[in-house]
Amino acid sequence: MSTHEPDARVPWYRRTRRWGQTNITEIDAREYDLDFWRRYWRSTCVQGVIINAGGIIAYYPSRFELHTRATYLGDRDLFGEVAAAARQEGLVIVARMDANRAAEACYKAHPDWFSVDESGQPHRAADRYIPCINGPYYRTFIPDVLREIIDRYQPEGFTDNNWSGLGRSSICYCNNCVQRFHEDCGEDLPRSVDWDDPLFRRWVLWGYERRTAIWELYNQVTREHGGADCLWIGMLNGDPIGQAGRFRDLRELAGRSAIIMCDHQGRDPLNGFEQNGLNGRMLHELMGWKNLIPESMAMYTRGPRTFRLSTNPPEEARTWMRAGFAGGISPWWHHISARHEDRRQYETAMPLMRWHQTHEDVLYDRLPVANVGLVWSQRNIDFFGRNEARERLALPWRGWTRAMMRGRIAFLPVHADDLDAASERFQLLILPHLAVMSEAHCRAVSRFVERGGSLIATGRIATMDERGDGRGAAALDELLGARLTGTQHGITGDASSWEEPAGHTYVRLLPALNEGSPPPRDLEVGQAGGGDAGMVKGRGSVGEVSAPSGLSEGGDASGGFGASGAFSASGGGGRHPMLRGFDRTDILPFGGLLEVVEPTGAAEALATFIPSFPIFPPEFAWMRTPRTDIPAILARVHPAGGRIIHMPADIDRCHGRCALPDHADLLANAVRWCVEDQLPFEVTGPGCLDCHLYRQADRLILHMVNLTGAEAWPQYVEAIPPVGPFRVSVALPPDVHPAGATALVNSTPLSSTIRGNRLWFELSGIAEHEVVVIE
């Protein structure tokens, strides 16, 4: 049982760990059953509530005529009544705002408050009008509303889920923006969304600056009027690509807030449940692990279709909650409307909220243990991702996170601006398609490797500076041991049809080079005709390339080809450790985009590119060019001792798109080779687990979430099958001397032994999740 008792002397944002929100609808003004919700607050052990106050709709009798009251509110003060009841229950009160649109009456009274397109027409969302982030609505009217709410009700703080105005795909041409942009940047506004235009890219950076200024303005207002701890917190989430589209710079905003109210209510088509553990790690790494991150968790149906008033399948919602607990997320149940005919949703959160209260002593005040950092940056999302960020960056990111989760490898997200500070913590940094890098970023990576750190880089690296301008030569080519030629093979996006099989490509796995033998170099790349995406002319360490229509010497169309060209039933002898587990194949499916590189140093080619050939009809499905000298994967050991892998082939993006196990194994093998198999923990056994290791004072906490059978989309999770048994080992820090380990969910002490610097124990099985405490 938890011994944590909230101390009222501690600011609310440091002590409120369980939250609830009834997102009030207009009709609730006449149907809100306060007695029911007070009982529900108690049964779910909440310590704070988010209550709708104002913005689009006012739930109290505002003195501002243009602050539109809820249709059925009349003179009732619904916000005040709910807030008073919450006070009586001893709960923290956060007033919810939604300031992103306003009624027609407001637009007609103050058209200068609202955003317009190039022709002067207002931007609208259905029958509402979108205010301009730089106009008096955001900068004067909403601050006056905040002051009014503070004067009347004294909430502990405010939150707003849709606070940042127009997104990045729309340019506002109102007078406020025209004047402000000219004052700040000395230029007229760009005339179109054009990423190749330096003026548009400057507008993008200015858009971030203006949203950050609103964040600071609202906090200035609430703190001056409500006291130092009266915070305004715009809702964010741990998806930097989605946040970029709304001009929300996660690192800048996290550094300005003592708490993050996270609005990420469930999984989506790209990301599984493990995304919620990653949300916690992403946001905590930006703002610190002592800060709290409550997350809105939907009790209503989400998925391919959303049904606001129906219950989410219970295990769907609970699995998302458990994954969040493992990543340091605080629970916050979220219902739409205060009255429900589908009453099953009231049963969903209760058991986990109670479990959380019982075990909160092992869920907080802990620091993650990981030796792998996965690097990202907001500017890379903006200037390399552009309007194709999902394809260019989200898929590779998802490929790495999925592969490491599947391989039970501990990792943490690292912002590129934090590379120097973070490099002392990690043995390996992964740079997935980090095309936009400043000189400072490049120097930080070089220093990390020179100190003995290992590096994995995929795709384009450091080909653009922090303003999005291209470099003549990529700044890290020498470190990576290869130079981009500018030629690409293969495809991006979804695979082509069977009749146009551009994505029907492979990689060939190579034997390890003898020590001292040269890598492939001096390649002359030419375009091939027919079904071939390209070939190499000339010689290299892998052998000579045949004509596009022919087979390599020594092979025929009847079987597989070994590295020597001879038929091979098993192959795989003497290969690099990254290719471990592929002894019985000489090729692996690829299907992605390859950046052709010219090796410049001592890098060894581990795999090469096989160009496309027909898929259909099956009689034509044979390799026209079975081998090339085009490197798909390069590896070397740096003189400082670190290990470097460069993947010109976007295997990470392919795994993010298709989730092929072969791709996951390649990526996980790359990590294991780079850290020399020195991982903080090893969990051996069946099933799909999302594993997180933490240190808390003199004990370690291994938090495992069972996601077996929960990977499919759009299928909802109805039950999680138990899995096991598991053999577990955990690396022990020199100052930790455990007496044993206990499984909290199963309430079972575990038999354990210490061998060297690792603690070993067995788990008979895991149902939905398990937390092992090593005391």
mmCIF file of N, CA, C and O in Angstrom, residues 93 100 240 304 322 444 465 567 621 683 721-722:
data_model
loop_
_atom_site.group_PDB
_atom_site.id
_atom_site.type_symbol
_atom_site.label_atom_id
_atom_site.label_comp_id
_atom_site.label_asym_id
_atom_site.label_seq_id
_atom_site.Cartn_x
_atom_site.Cartn_y
_atom_site.Cartn_z
ATOM 1 N N ILE A 93 -8.580 22.112 -8.546
ATOM 2 C CA ILE A 93 -9.452 22.528 -9.634
ATOM 3 C C ILE A 93 -8.613 23.208 -10.717
ATOM 4 O O ILE A 93 -7.912 24.190 -10.450
ATOM 5 N N ASN A 100 -10.144 28.415 -29.309
ATOM 6 C CA ASN A 100 -9.712 28.367 -30.709
ATOM 7 C C ASN A 100 -10.743 28.848 -31.712
ATOM 8 O O ASN A 100 -10.447 28.929 -32.897
ATOM 9 N N PRO A 240 5.851 14.856 -31.616
ATOM 10 C CA PRO A 240 6.396 16.132 -32.079
ATOM 11 C C PRO A 240 5.991 16.478 -33.497
ATOM 12 O O PRO A 240 5.946 17.661 -33.856
ATOM 13 N N PRO A 304 -11.143 3.882 -35.699
ATOM 14 C CA PRO A 304 -11.466 4.314 -37.055
ATOM 15 C C PRO A 304 -12.683 5.240 -37.080
ATOM 16 O O PRO A 304 -12.781 6.122 -37.916
ATOM 17 N N ARG A 322 -2.211 1.435 -18.796
ATOM 18 C CA ARG A 322 -1.055 0.708 -18.253
ATOM 19 C C ARG A 322 0.226 1.106 -18.958
ATOM 20 O O ARG A 322 1.277 1.264 -18.330
ATOM 21 N N ALA A 444 28.695 18.072 -31.482
ATOM 22 C CA ALA A 444 28.318 17.252 -30.321
ATOM 23 C C ALA A 444 28.376 15.772 -30.669
ATOM 24 O O ALA A 444 28.850 14.947 -29.870
ATOM 25 N N ASP A 465 21.358 22.787 -42.830
ATOM 26 C CA ASP A 465 21.629 23.473 -41.575
ATOM 27 C C ASP A 465 20.325 23.774 -40.847
ATOM 28 O O ASP A 465 19.240 23.392 -41.296
ATOM 29 N N PHE A 567 25.082 -21.426 -55.878
ATOM 30 C CA PHE A 567 23.821 -21.735 -55.210
ATOM 31 C C PHE A 567 24.071 -22.080 -53.751
ATOM 32 O O PHE A 567 25.024 -22.786 -53.428
ATOM 33 N N ALA A 621 9.171 -13.645 -61.964
ATOM 34 C CA ALA A 621 9.691 -13.183 -60.672
ATOM 35 C C ALA A 621 11.065 -13.787 -60.400
ATOM 36 O O ALA A 621 11.237 -14.640 -59.531
ATOM 37 N N VAL A 683 15.158 -9.714 -21.029
ATOM 38 C CA VAL A 683 13.932 -10.441 -20.694
ATOM 39 C C VAL A 683 13.715 -11.470 -21.791
ATOM 40 O O VAL A 683 13.436 -11.111 -22.941
ATOM 41 N N PRO A 721 -3.917 -11.956 -23.667
ATOM 42 C CA PRO A 721 -3.591 -13.316 -23.224
ATOM 43 C C PRO A 721 -2.364 -13.316 -22.312
ATOM 44 O O PRO A 721 -1.360 -12.655 -22.620
ATOM 45 N N PRO A 722 -2.411 -14.024 -21.203
ATOM 46 C CA PRO A 722 -1.217 -14.126 -20.351
ATOM 47 C C PRO A 722 -0.070 -14.795 -21.109
ATOM 48 O O PRO A 722 -0.292 -15.650 -21.971
#
